[in-house]
Amino acid sequence: MGLDFAVEVDAPEDLAHDARRADALVTVRARPGERASPPTPAAEVLIMDRSLSMAGRGKLDEAKRAVCAAVDTLRDGTRLGIVAGNHLAEVVFPPEGGLVPVDAGVREAAKARVAALPAEGGTAIGQWLTCADRLFADVRSPGAVRHAVLYTDGKDEHETPGQLRAVLDACTDRFVCDARGLGEDWNYEELLRITEALHGGAEAVVHDLTEDFTRLMRQAQRIAVARVYLGLRLNERFRLDFVRQTRPVEAELTARQRYGNETHVPLGPWSPGEARQYQVSLRFDPATLTVGENLRAARLTLHAEALDGTREACSVTRSMVVRRRAAAGFGVPRSPDLTRVENERELGMAMRACADAQQRGDFERADRELRIALGLAEDLRDGARLRLLRSVAATGPDGRPRVRHDAPRGQMQRLGLESTRTAAPPMDAMDATGPAGAGKLPPGEGVLPRVCPRCGTTAAVGTARFCEECGHRFGDVPANGGPDVPADDTPVDAP
């Protein structure tokens, strides 16, 4: 297989008497296997935006250089296809369709076809992905790496969000796709939707697309296992609420597959040296749990897909054990790691709400979300997102930060795109567990849980600023843990 996987489960055992949810953080690390293995067979589809808007500012010429550099970077034997997309999708290489193994002659022929492309038409990204999916069907080995990369300079204007979602649902777990935004007119939500469903990475092209594509090809060629799955075997008293990747990028993992007596959640491809963190959340009826009894809520095992398409366990099985406390109303300390994860998610929500509000001209809302995001980023000591937030901020007449009205669209789109990128916690972030922080409470431990006045959900963190169920933004944290005072009835992700 080429990789060895290590799995760690951080799940607080004690549950409050009336708790209805149990969470665990699952950290997965991959390292090179002890036995050398040959490179995993691979196929690459390069998806070019050739819409009419690409004709301006030399964007199409830049894209052609990047695609040609990507072709030159591919390893001999990699199966290659190139799709040119506008409101339609066309396989421009190989001319007869399908995929062709890369060699010196193939590289020159592919680059010649790319160089001749004109810019014309609109944008229908779903059709581009459907075309790539048909090309990947030409790969015979089920366990081969199927990697695509696309760039676009515009919105998906020639199909509905529902049509794009249907395509992504059909392509999930079939191939992986990275996406890039070029210029300023693309939509960060569309790129995140694509990469979340297809386990890729989304970025704004700030400097050099050629350098970026070359790096992507090198990364793709390091993939050692094309598909890994998190296998969950639940106690009958629990049901799976969600699985969410929390690090290095946040992503909702909504795909579910029944495999034997387990539920499998696709985790995408893996390369040596990778580490990712996931949040697994279970729901239950507290009346079904015996007070004081240790109960195994779930077993967790990783599975890797072999070249013949079979799945085999590639980690030891870990357990998630819980125990219901006897005293009603007695608070159970929140895990510092889970608290940080929830706060990181709130930071991302505030960043996206800020970007959306600024783009529609609602500067009062944008300023409010900016200040929330800045406070969270400072508390988390998330330097990357803090710098990005400060780059779109100015000091208002009242001395408080406000969003720059003249911030370019591309910069605000990047704010939304980078909102899902989480930072590794500082070494001293867990002061409460170290000698220097003895007696300190993690953020939110001194405040009672907050109940959303809109949907009735109890927040997982006492200092939560948003309801994670409906997006309602809470008012200031009550000092005495009293009822929440709504600050704004508008959902965070409302248009």
Short mmCIF file of C-alpha atoms in Angstrom, two decimals:
data_model
loop_
_atom_site.label_atom_id
_atom_site.label_comp_id
_atom_site.label_asym_id
_atom_site.label_seq_id
_atom_site.Cartn_x
_atom_site.Cartn_y
_atom_site.Cartn_z
CA MET A 1 0.00 0.00 0.00
CA GLY A 2 2.92 2.35 0.57
CA LEU A 3 1.60 4.12 3.69
CA ASP A 4 1.24 3.36 7.37
CA PHE A 5 -1.60 5.15 9.20
CA ALA A 6 -1.85 6.16 12.84
CA VAL A 7 -5.21 7.12 14.37
CA GLU A 8 -5.77 8.97 17.65
CA VAL A 9 -9.20 9.62 19.19
CA ASP A 10 -9.74 12.45 21.66
CA ALA A 11 -13.22 11.99 23.14
CA PRO A 12 -14.19 13.25 26.60
CA GLU A 13 -15.74 10.29 28.41
CA ASP A 14 -18.07 12.18 30.74
CA LEU A 15 -21.38 13.44 29.38
CA ALA A 16 -23.69 15.83 31.18
CA HIS A 17 -26.83 14.18 32.53
CA ASP A 18 -29.03 15.80 29.87
CA ALA A 19 -26.52 15.84 27.01
CA ARG A 20 -27.76 14.66 23.63
CA ARG A 21 -24.53 14.87 21.68
CA ALA A 22 -21.09 13.27 21.99
CA ASP A 23 -18.08 14.52 20.03
CA ALA A 24 -14.65 13.15 19.25
CA LEU A 25 -11.63 14.59 17.49
CA VAL A 26 -9.94 12.01 15.28
CA THR A 27 -6.38 12.73 14.18
CA VAL A 28 -4.98 10.70 11.28
CA ARG A 29 -1.32 10.68 10.28
CA ALA A 30 0.25 8.94 7.28
CA ARG A 31 3.90 8.01 6.95
CA PRO A 32 5.83 5.97 4.38
CA GLY A 33 5.38 2.24 4.79
CA GLU A 34 8.25 0.07 5.90
CA ARG A 35 8.19 -1.81 2.59
CA ALA A 36 8.88 0.08 -0.63
CA SER A 37 6.05 -0.01 -3.14
CA PRO A 38 5.86 1.08 -6.79
CA PRO A 39 4.17 4.38 -7.68
CA THR A 40 0.38 4.22 -7.69
CA PRO A 41 -1.03 4.30 -11.26
CA ALA A 42 -2.31 7.80 -11.99
CA ALA A 43 -4.50 9.74 -14.39
CA GLU A 44 -4.61 13.53 -14.74
CA VAL A 45 -7.29 15.72 -16.34
CA LEU A 46 -6.49 19.41 -16.80
CA ILE A 47 -9.62 21.56 -17.08
CA MET A 48 -9.20 24.91 -18.83
CA ASP A 49 -11.65 27.81 -18.66
CA ARG A 50 -11.79 29.10 -22.24
CA SER A 51 -14.81 31.39 -21.77
CA LEU A 52 -14.84 34.77 -23.49
CA SER A 53 -13.85 36.61 -20.31
CA MET A 54 -10.49 34.81 -20.39
CA ALA A 55 -9.51 36.90 -23.44
CA GLY A 56 -8.94 40.01 -21.33
CA ARG A 57 -5.72 41.02 -19.54
CA GLY A 58 -3.73 38.16 -21.02
CA LYS A 59 -5.46 35.62 -18.77
CA LEU A 60 -5.82 32.92 -21.43
CA ASP A 61 -2.15 33.22 -22.39
CA GLU A 62 -1.19 32.89 -18.73
CA ALA A 63 -3.43 29.84 -18.38
CA LYS A 64 -1.96 28.22 -21.48
CA ARG A 65 1.55 28.63 -20.09
CA ALA A 66 0.43 27.07 -16.79
CA VAL A 67 -1.23 24.07 -18.46
CA CYS A 68 1.80 23.47 -20.67
CA ALA A 69 4.07 23.59 -17.61
CA ALA A 70 1.77 21.10 -15.88
CA VAL A 71 2.03 18.73 -18.86
CA ASP A 72 5.83 18.97 -18.74
CA THR A 73 5.79 18.09 -15.02
CA LEU A 74 3.80 14.88 -15.36
CA ARG A 75 5.61 11.60 -14.93
CA ASP A 76 5.95 9.33 -17.99
CA GLY A 77 3.10 6.83 -18.09
CA THR A 78 0.57 9.10 -16.38
CA ARG A 79 -2.66 8.99 -18.37
CA LEU A 80 -3.55 12.48 -19.57
CA GLY A 81 -6.62 14.29 -20.83
CA ILE A 82 -7.27 18.03 -21.34
CA VAL A 83 -10.76 19.55 -21.24
CA ALA A 84 -11.55 23.05 -22.53
CA GLY A 85 -14.68 24.46 -20.95
CA ASN A 86 -17.08 27.32 -21.54
CA HIS A 87 -20.86 26.80 -21.56
CA LEU A 88 -19.94 23.39 -23.03
CA ALA A 89 -17.09 20.97 -22.39
CA GLU A 90 -14.75 19.73 -25.12
CA VAL A 91 -11.95 17.16 -24.91
CA VAL A 92 -9.15 18.95 -26.77
CA PHE A 93 -6.51 16.33 -26.02
CA PRO A 94 -6.23 13.66 -27.10
CA PRO A 95 -8.28 14.70 -30.16
CA GLU A 96 -9.92 11.29 -30.38
CA GLY A 97 -11.00 11.44 -26.72
CA GLY A 98 -10.12 9.19 -23.79
CA LEU A 99 -6.82 9.34 -21.94
CA VAL A 100 -3.34 8.70 -23.29
CA PRO A 101 -0.10 7.72 -21.44
CA VAL A 102 2.37 10.61 -21.24
CA ASP A 103 5.68 10.47 -23.11
CA ALA A 104 7.81 13.07 -24.91
CA GLY A 105 5.71 13.01 -28.07
CA VAL A 106 2.44 13.23 -26.15
CA ARG A 107 3.70 16.27 -24.26
CA GLU A 108 4.49 18.18 -27.46
CA ALA A 109 1.19 17.24 -29.09
CA ALA A 110 -0.79 18.25 -26.00
CA LYS A 111 0.93 21.63 -25.75
CA ALA A 112 0.27 22.34 -29.42
CA ARG A 113 -3.46 21.73 -28.91
CA VAL A 114 -3.50 23.98 -25.85
CA ALA A 115 -1.73 26.80 -27.69
CA ALA A 116 -4.39 26.88 -30.42
CA LEU A 117 -7.39 27.37 -28.12
CA PRO A 118 -9.47 30.56 -28.58
CA ALA A 119 -11.57 32.24 -25.87
CA GLU A 120 -15.31 32.09 -26.46
CA GLY A 121 -18.64 31.31 -24.76
CA GLY A 122 -19.83 31.28 -21.15
CA THR A 123 -19.25 29.14 -18.04
CA ALA A 124 -20.82 25.82 -16.97
CA ILE A 125 -18.43 24.18 -14.51
CA GLY A 126 -20.69 21.18 -13.90
CA GLN A 127 -20.36 20.18 -17.55
CA TRP A 128 -16.58 20.40 -17.29
CA LEU A 129 -16.56 18.06 -14.28
CA THR A 130 -18.95 15.64 -15.96
CA CYS A 131 -16.62 15.49 -18.95
CA ALA A 132 -13.65 14.79 -16.65
CA ASP A 133 -15.61 12.02 -14.95
CA ARG A 134 -16.25 10.36 -18.33
CA LEU A 135 -12.53 10.53 -19.15
CA PHE A 136 -11.58 8.95 -15.81
CA ALA A 137 -13.91 6.06 -16.59
CA ASP A 138 -11.22 5.04 -19.12
CA VAL A 139 -8.90 4.11 -16.20
CA ARG A 140 -9.17 0.38 -15.61
CA SER A 141 -7.51 0.07 -12.19
CA PRO A 142 -10.10 0.92 -9.49
CA GLY A 143 -7.37 1.97 -7.05
CA ALA A 144 -5.57 4.35 -9.44
CA VAL A 145 -5.18 8.02 -8.56
CA ARG A 146 -7.67 10.17 -10.51
CA HIS A 147 -6.73 13.82 -10.13
CA ALA A 148 -8.12 16.88 -11.87
CA VAL A 149 -7.35 20.56 -11.61
CA LEU A 150 -9.47 23.42 -12.91
CA TYR A 151 -9.20 27.17 -12.94
CA THR A 152 -11.90 29.70 -13.69
CA ASP A 153 -12.11 33.47 -13.88
CA GLY A 154 -15.89 33.72 -13.57
CA LYS A 155 -19.08 32.50 -11.97
CA ASP A 156 -20.92 29.34 -12.96
CA GLU A 157 -23.48 31.38 -14.90
CA HIS A 158 -24.82 28.82 -17.39
CA GLU A 159 -26.19 26.31 -14.90
CA THR A 160 -28.11 26.47 -11.63
CA PRO A 161 -26.63 25.71 -8.18
CA GLY A 162 -28.82 22.61 -8.14
CA GLN A 163 -27.32 21.36 -11.40
CA LEU A 164 -23.79 21.85 -10.08
CA ARG A 165 -24.71 20.09 -6.84
CA ALA A 166 -26.11 17.09 -8.76
CA VAL A 167 -22.84 16.82 -10.70
CA LEU A 168 -20.76 17.01 -7.52
CA ASP A 169 -22.89 14.32 -5.88
CA ALA A 170 -22.32 12.08 -8.91
CA CYS A 171 -18.55 12.71 -8.91
CA THR A 172 -17.91 12.38 -5.16
CA ASP A 173 -15.39 9.62 -4.38
CA ARG A 174 -14.75 9.09 -8.11
CA PHE A 175 -11.93 11.61 -8.54
CA VAL A 176 -10.25 14.44 -6.65
CA CYS A 177 -10.20 18.00 -7.96
CA ASP A 178 -8.25 21.13 -7.02
CA ALA A 179 -9.73 24.49 -8.05
CA ARG A 180 -8.24 27.92 -8.63
CA GLY A 181 -9.80 31.37 -8.94
CA LEU A 182 -8.14 33.63 -11.53
CA GLY A 183 -8.75 37.38 -11.59
CA GLU A 184 -11.59 38.86 -9.51
CA ASP A 185 -14.91 37.68 -10.97
CA TRP A 186 -15.06 34.11 -9.67
CA ASN A 187 -17.22 33.00 -6.75
CA TYR A 188 -15.49 31.61 -3.67
CA GLU A 189 -18.57 29.62 -2.62
CA GLU A 190 -18.55 27.66 -5.88
CA LEU A 191 -14.87 26.77 -5.56
CA LEU A 192 -15.33 25.66 -1.95
CA ARG A 193 -18.37 23.60 -2.93
CA ILE A 194 -16.31 21.83 -5.61
CA THR A 195 -13.25 21.12 -3.48
CA GLU A 196 -15.28 20.09 -0.44
CA ALA A 197 -17.16 17.46 -2.46
CA LEU A 198 -14.09 16.30 -4.41
CA HIS A 199 -11.48 16.43 -1.61
CA GLY A 200 -9.32 19.06 -3.29
CA GLY A 201 -7.89 22.42 -2.36
CA ALA A 202 -9.21 25.83 -3.40
CA GLU A 203 -7.01 28.91 -3.71
CA ALA A 204 -6.97 32.33 -5.29
CA VAL A 205 -4.17 32.80 -7.82
CA VAL A 206 -2.30 35.76 -6.36
CA HIS A 207 1.05 35.48 -8.09
CA ASP A 208 1.98 32.89 -10.73
CA LEU A 209 -0.50 30.33 -12.11
CA THR A 210 2.34 28.43 -13.82
CA GLU A 211 4.20 27.94 -10.55
CA ASP A 212 0.95 26.93 -8.86
CA PHE A 213 0.05 24.31 -11.49
CA THR A 214 3.57 22.87 -11.41
CA ARG A 215 3.33 22.52 -7.64
CA LEU A 216 -0.08 20.85 -7.93
CA MET A 217 1.26 18.26 -10.38
CA ARG A 218 4.15 17.43 -8.07
CA GLN A 219 1.80 17.06 -5.13
CA ALA A 220 -0.55 14.83 -7.12
CA GLN A 221 2.34 12.57 -8.06
CA ARG A 222 3.12 12.04 -4.36
CA ILE A 223 -0.28 10.48 -3.68
CA ALA A 224 0.30 6.94 -2.45
CA VAL A 225 -3.26 5.83 -1.64
CA ALA A 226 -6.06 7.01 -3.90
CA ARG A 227 -8.96 6.46 -1.48
CA VAL A 228 -9.12 6.17 2.29
CA TYR A 229 -12.32 5.74 4.33
CA LEU A 230 -13.20 6.31 7.94
CA GLY A 231 -15.17 3.25 9.01
CA LEU A 232 -17.67 3.77 11.84
CA ARG A 233 -19.47 0.99 13.70
CA LEU A 234 -22.02 2.58 16.02
CA ASN A 235 -23.72 1.31 19.13
CA GLU A 236 -27.44 0.98 18.35
CA ARG A 237 -28.26 3.78 20.83
CA PHE A 238 -26.28 6.33 18.81
CA ARG A 239 -26.68 7.81 15.34
CA LEU A 240 -24.14 9.67 13.25
CA ASP A 241 -24.86 13.40 13.17
CA PHE A 242 -21.90 14.65 11.13
CA VAL A 243 -18.26 14.13 10.21
CA ARG A 244 -16.30 17.30 9.55
CA GLN A 245 -12.68 17.77 8.60
CA THR A 246 -11.28 20.43 10.91
CA ARG A 247 -7.60 20.61 9.97
CA PRO A 248 -5.74 21.69 7.84
CA VAL A 249 -8.90 22.84 6.01
CA GLU A 250 -12.49 22.73 7.24
CA ALA A 251 -14.86 20.66 5.11
CA GLU A 252 -18.21 18.99 5.67
CA LEU A 253 -17.93 15.30 4.78
CA THR A 254 -21.48 14.45 3.82
CA ALA A 255 -20.97 11.31 1.71
CA ARG A 256 -21.94 8.04 3.40
CA GLN A 257 -21.50 4.47 2.19
CA ARG A 258 -22.65 1.26 3.78
CA TYR A 259 -19.84 -1.28 3.66
CA GLY A 260 -20.51 -4.53 5.50
CA ASN A 261 -21.53 -3.63 9.06
CA GLU A 262 -19.83 -0.22 8.96
CA THR A 263 -20.62 3.24 7.66
CA HIS A 264 -17.75 4.47 5.48
CA VAL A 265 -16.99 8.17 5.11
CA PRO A 266 -14.66 8.98 2.16
CA LEU A 267 -11.53 10.90 3.24
CA GLY A 268 -9.98 11.29 -0.22
CA PRO A 269 -6.39 10.52 -1.32
CA TRP A 270 -3.34 10.51 0.97
CA SER A 271 0.38 11.23 0.58
CA PRO A 272 3.30 10.48 2.92
CA GLY A 273 3.66 12.96 5.77
CA GLU A 274 0.05 14.17 5.75
CA ALA A 275 -1.88 14.79 8.96
CA ARG A 276 -5.57 15.66 9.16
CA GLN A 277 -8.07 16.10 11.96
CA TYR A 278 -11.77 15.26 11.92
CA GLN A 279 -14.68 15.93 14.25
CA VAL A 280 -17.13 13.05 14.63
CA SER A 281 -20.43 13.95 16.27
CA LEU A 282 -23.01 11.45 17.51
CA ARG A 283 -26.58 12.06 18.67
CA PHE A 284 -28.51 10.03 21.23
CA ASP A 285 -31.46 10.05 23.61
CA PRO A 286 -30.04 10.48 27.14
CA ALA A 287 -32.83 8.34 28.58
CA THR A 288 -31.34 5.31 26.78
CA LEU A 289 -27.96 5.60 28.56
CA THR A 290 -27.48 4.07 32.01
CA VAL A 291 -26.09 6.57 34.49
CA GLY A 292 -22.46 5.92 35.43
CA GLU A 293 -21.96 3.08 32.91
CA ASN A 294 -18.99 3.15 30.54
CA LEU A 295 -20.44 2.61 27.09
CA ARG A 296 -18.64 2.16 23.79
CA ALA A 297 -20.50 4.52 21.47
CA ALA A 298 -18.49 3.75 18.33
CA ARG A 299 -15.58 1.87 16.87
CA LEU A 300 -13.41 3.73 14.34
CA THR A 301 -11.16 2.07 11.76
CA LEU A 302 -9.44 3.38 8.65
CA HIS A 303 -9.75 1.47 5.38
CA ALA A 304 -7.67 1.91 2.23
CA GLU A 305 -8.70 0.94 -1.27
CA ALA A 306 -6.33 -1.49 -2.98
CA LEU A 307 -5.56 -1.37 -6.71
CA ASP A 308 -8.18 -4.06 -7.35
CA GLY A 309 -10.87 -1.94 -5.67
CA THR A 310 -11.16 -3.94 -2.45
CA ARG A 311 -10.99 -2.14 0.89
CA GLU A 312 -8.76 -3.35 3.68
CA ALA A 313 -8.24 -2.07 7.22
CA CYS A 314 -5.11 0.09 7.42
CA SER A 315 -5.19 1.13 11.09
CA VAL A 316 -5.88 -0.30 14.48
CA THR A 317 -9.47 0.08 15.67
CA ARG A 318 -10.08 2.86 18.17
CA SER A 319 -13.08 3.21 20.46
CA MET A 320 -15.18 6.19 21.51
CA VAL A 321 -16.28 5.56 25.10
CA VAL A 322 -18.80 7.72 26.99
CA ARG A 323 -20.33 7.80 30.47
CA ARG A 324 -23.49 9.67 31.50
CA ARG A 325 -23.15 11.67 34.71
CA ALA A 326 -25.71 11.24 37.48
CA ALA A 327 -26.30 14.82 38.67
CA ALA A 328 -28.67 16.85 36.50
CA GLY A 329 -27.46 20.39 35.81
CA PHE A 330 -23.85 19.54 36.72
CA GLY A 331 -21.58 20.93 34.01
CA VAL A 332 -18.89 18.78 32.42
CA PRO A 333 -15.71 20.65 31.41
CA ARG A 334 -15.38 21.01 27.67
CA SER A 335 -12.30 19.58 25.96
CA PRO A 336 -9.90 22.46 25.15
CA ASP A 337 -9.26 20.91 21.73
CA LEU A 338 -12.98 20.72 20.93
CA THR A 339 -13.45 24.27 22.18
CA ARG A 340 -10.74 25.47 19.82
CA VAL A 341 -12.29 23.61 16.89
CA GLU A 342 -15.69 25.20 17.54
CA ASN A 343 -14.11 28.65 17.81
CA GLU A 344 -12.19 28.10 14.56
CA ARG A 345 -15.45 27.24 12.84
CA GLU A 346 -17.07 30.40 14.18
CA LEU A 347 -14.11 32.40 12.85
CA GLY A 348 -14.66 30.97 9.38
CA MET A 349 -18.39 31.72 9.51
CA ALA A 350 -17.71 35.33 10.51
CA MET A 351 -15.15 35.77 7.71
CA ARG A 352 -17.61 34.51 5.09
CA ALA A 353 -20.41 36.65 6.52
CA CYS A 354 -18.10 39.69 6.37
CA ALA A 355 -17.12 39.03 2.75
CA ASP A 356 -20.72 38.47 1.67
CA ALA A 357 -22.02 41.58 3.43
CA GLN A 358 -19.29 43.80 1.95
CA GLN A 359 -20.00 42.52 -1.55
CA ARG A 360 -23.69 43.37 -1.31
CA GLY A 361 -23.01 46.80 0.21
CA ASP A 362 -24.23 46.03 3.75
CA PHE A 363 -21.26 47.70 5.44
CA GLU A 364 -22.83 47.83 8.91
CA ARG A 365 -23.16 44.06 8.90
CA ALA A 366 -19.71 43.63 7.33
CA ASP A 367 -18.11 45.80 10.05
CA ARG A 368 -19.82 43.80 12.80
CA GLU A 369 -18.69 40.47 11.37
CA LEU A 370 -15.16 41.81 10.81
CA ARG A 371 -14.84 42.76 14.47
CA ILE A 372 -16.11 39.35 15.56
CA ALA A 373 -13.63 37.64 13.21
CA LEU A 374 -10.70 39.80 14.37
CA GLY A 375 -11.46 38.99 18.00
CA LEU A 376 -11.65 35.27 17.32
CA ALA A 377 -8.48 35.24 15.21
CA GLU A 378 -6.59 37.09 17.95
CA ASP A 379 -7.88 34.72 20.64
CA LEU A 380 -6.90 31.72 18.52
CA ARG A 381 -3.59 33.33 17.53
CA ASP A 382 -4.32 32.42 13.94
CA GLY A 383 -1.72 34.61 12.25
CA ALA A 384 -2.60 33.79 8.64
CA ARG A 385 -6.29 34.62 8.90
CA LEU A 386 -5.58 37.60 11.16
CA ARG A 387 -3.28 39.13 8.52
CA LEU A 388 -5.90 38.58 5.84
CA LEU A 389 -8.60 40.22 7.96
CA ARG A 390 -6.38 43.21 8.71
CA SER A 391 -5.67 43.62 4.99
CA VAL A 392 -9.35 44.49 4.37
CA ALA A 393 -9.76 46.57 7.53
CA ALA A 394 -9.41 50.28 8.31
CA THR A 395 -9.89 52.26 11.51
CA GLY A 396 -13.24 54.02 11.67
CA PRO A 397 -14.00 57.46 13.20
CA ASP A 398 -14.94 55.72 16.46
CA GLY A 399 -11.52 54.05 16.61
CA ARG A 400 -12.94 50.59 15.90
CA PRO A 401 -12.04 48.39 12.91
CA ARG A 402 -14.31 48.56 9.89
CA VAL A 403 -14.23 46.98 6.44
CA ARG A 404 -12.63 49.05 3.70
CA HIS A 405 -15.35 50.10 1.29
CA ASP A 406 -12.79 50.11 -1.54
CA ALA A 407 -11.45 46.60 -0.84
CA PRO A 408 -11.24 44.89 -4.28
CA ARG A 409 -13.67 42.10 -5.04
CA GLY A 410 -10.80 39.66 -5.50
CA GLN A 411 -9.52 40.40 -2.01
CA MET A 412 -12.96 39.83 -0.47
CA GLN A 413 -13.33 36.59 -2.45
CA ARG A 414 -10.00 35.45 -1.07
CA LEU A 415 -11.24 36.28 2.45
CA GLY A 416 -14.14 33.90 1.90
CA LEU A 417 -11.91 31.24 0.34
CA GLU A 418 -9.30 31.33 3.12
CA SER A 419 -11.98 31.23 5.82
CA THR A 420 -11.83 27.42 5.88
CA ARG A 421 -8.04 27.20 6.32
CA THR A 422 -7.24 26.45 9.96
CA ALA A 423 -3.95 27.00 11.74
CA ALA A 424 -2.11 24.52 13.93
CA PRO A 425 -2.71 25.45 17.58
CA PRO A 426 0.17 27.28 19.30
CA MET A 427 2.32 25.12 21.56
CA ASP A 428 0.95 26.87 24.63
CA ALA A 429 -2.67 26.97 23.43
CA MET A 430 -3.59 24.35 26.02
CA ASP A 431 -2.44 26.32 29.06
CA ALA A 432 -5.16 24.68 31.11
CA THR A 433 -3.39 21.33 30.87
CA GLY A 434 0.17 22.52 31.56
CA PRO A 435 1.84 23.47 34.83
CA ALA A 436 1.90 27.17 33.95
CA GLY A 437 -1.80 27.12 33.31
CA ALA A 438 -2.86 25.08 36.27
CA GLY A 439 -6.31 26.10 37.38
CA LYS A 440 -7.10 28.03 34.18
CA LEU A 441 -10.32 27.25 32.37
CA PRO A 442 -10.50 26.92 28.60
CA PRO A 443 -12.50 29.69 26.90
CA GLY A 444 -16.18 29.34 27.67
CA GLU A 445 -15.85 27.10 30.72
CA GLY A 446 -17.03 29.83 33.10
CA VAL A 447 -20.25 30.44 31.17
CA LEU A 448 -23.32 28.23 31.04
CA PRO A 449 -24.30 26.77 27.65
CA ARG A 450 -26.28 29.10 25.41
CA VAL A 451 -29.64 28.13 23.96
CA CYS A 452 -30.52 29.47 20.53
CA PRO A 453 -33.77 31.48 20.72
CA ARG A 454 -34.53 30.61 17.11
CA CYS A 455 -34.22 26.80 16.93
CA GLY A 456 -33.70 25.79 20.57
CA THR A 457 -30.27 24.17 20.01
CA THR A 458 -27.83 24.29 22.93
CA ALA A 459 -24.45 25.63 21.82
CA ALA A 460 -21.48 23.34 22.31
CA VAL A 461 -19.34 26.20 23.64
CA GLY A 462 -20.44 28.63 26.32
CA THR A 463 -18.93 31.60 24.47
CA ALA A 464 -20.39 30.65 21.09
CA ARG A 465 -21.25 33.61 18.91
CA PHE A 466 -23.29 31.63 16.38
CA CYS A 467 -25.75 28.75 16.49
CA GLU A 468 -24.17 25.96 14.49
CA GLU A 469 -27.58 24.52 13.57
CA CYS A 470 -29.36 27.56 12.06
CA GLY A 471 -26.63 30.23 11.86
CA HIS A 472 -28.35 32.67 14.26
CA ARG A 473 -25.86 35.16 15.75
CA PHE A 474 -26.05 35.48 19.52
CA GLY A 475 -25.80 38.75 21.42
CA ASP A 476 -23.03 39.48 23.90
CA VAL A 477 -22.16 36.53 26.11
CA PRO A 478 -24.26 36.86 29.28
CA ALA A 479 -21.93 37.22 32.28
CA ASN A 480 -24.27 35.19 34.45
CA GLY A 481 -25.11 32.56 31.86
CA GLY A 482 -28.65 33.90 31.59
CA PRO A 483 -30.94 33.78 28.55
CA ASP A 484 -29.46 34.87 25.27
CA VAL A 485 -30.40 38.29 23.93
CA PRO A 486 -30.61 38.13 20.13
CA ALA A 487 -28.34 40.69 18.49
CA ASP A 488 -29.50 40.07 14.95
CA ASP A 489 -32.10 37.71 13.55
CA THR A 490 -30.32 37.37 10.22
CA PRO A 491 -28.71 33.94 9.71
CA VAL A 492 -24.94 34.02 9.20
CA ASP A 493 -25.10 32.53 5.74
CA ALA A 494 -28.19 34.43 4.60
CA PRO A 495 -27.83 36.21 1.25
#
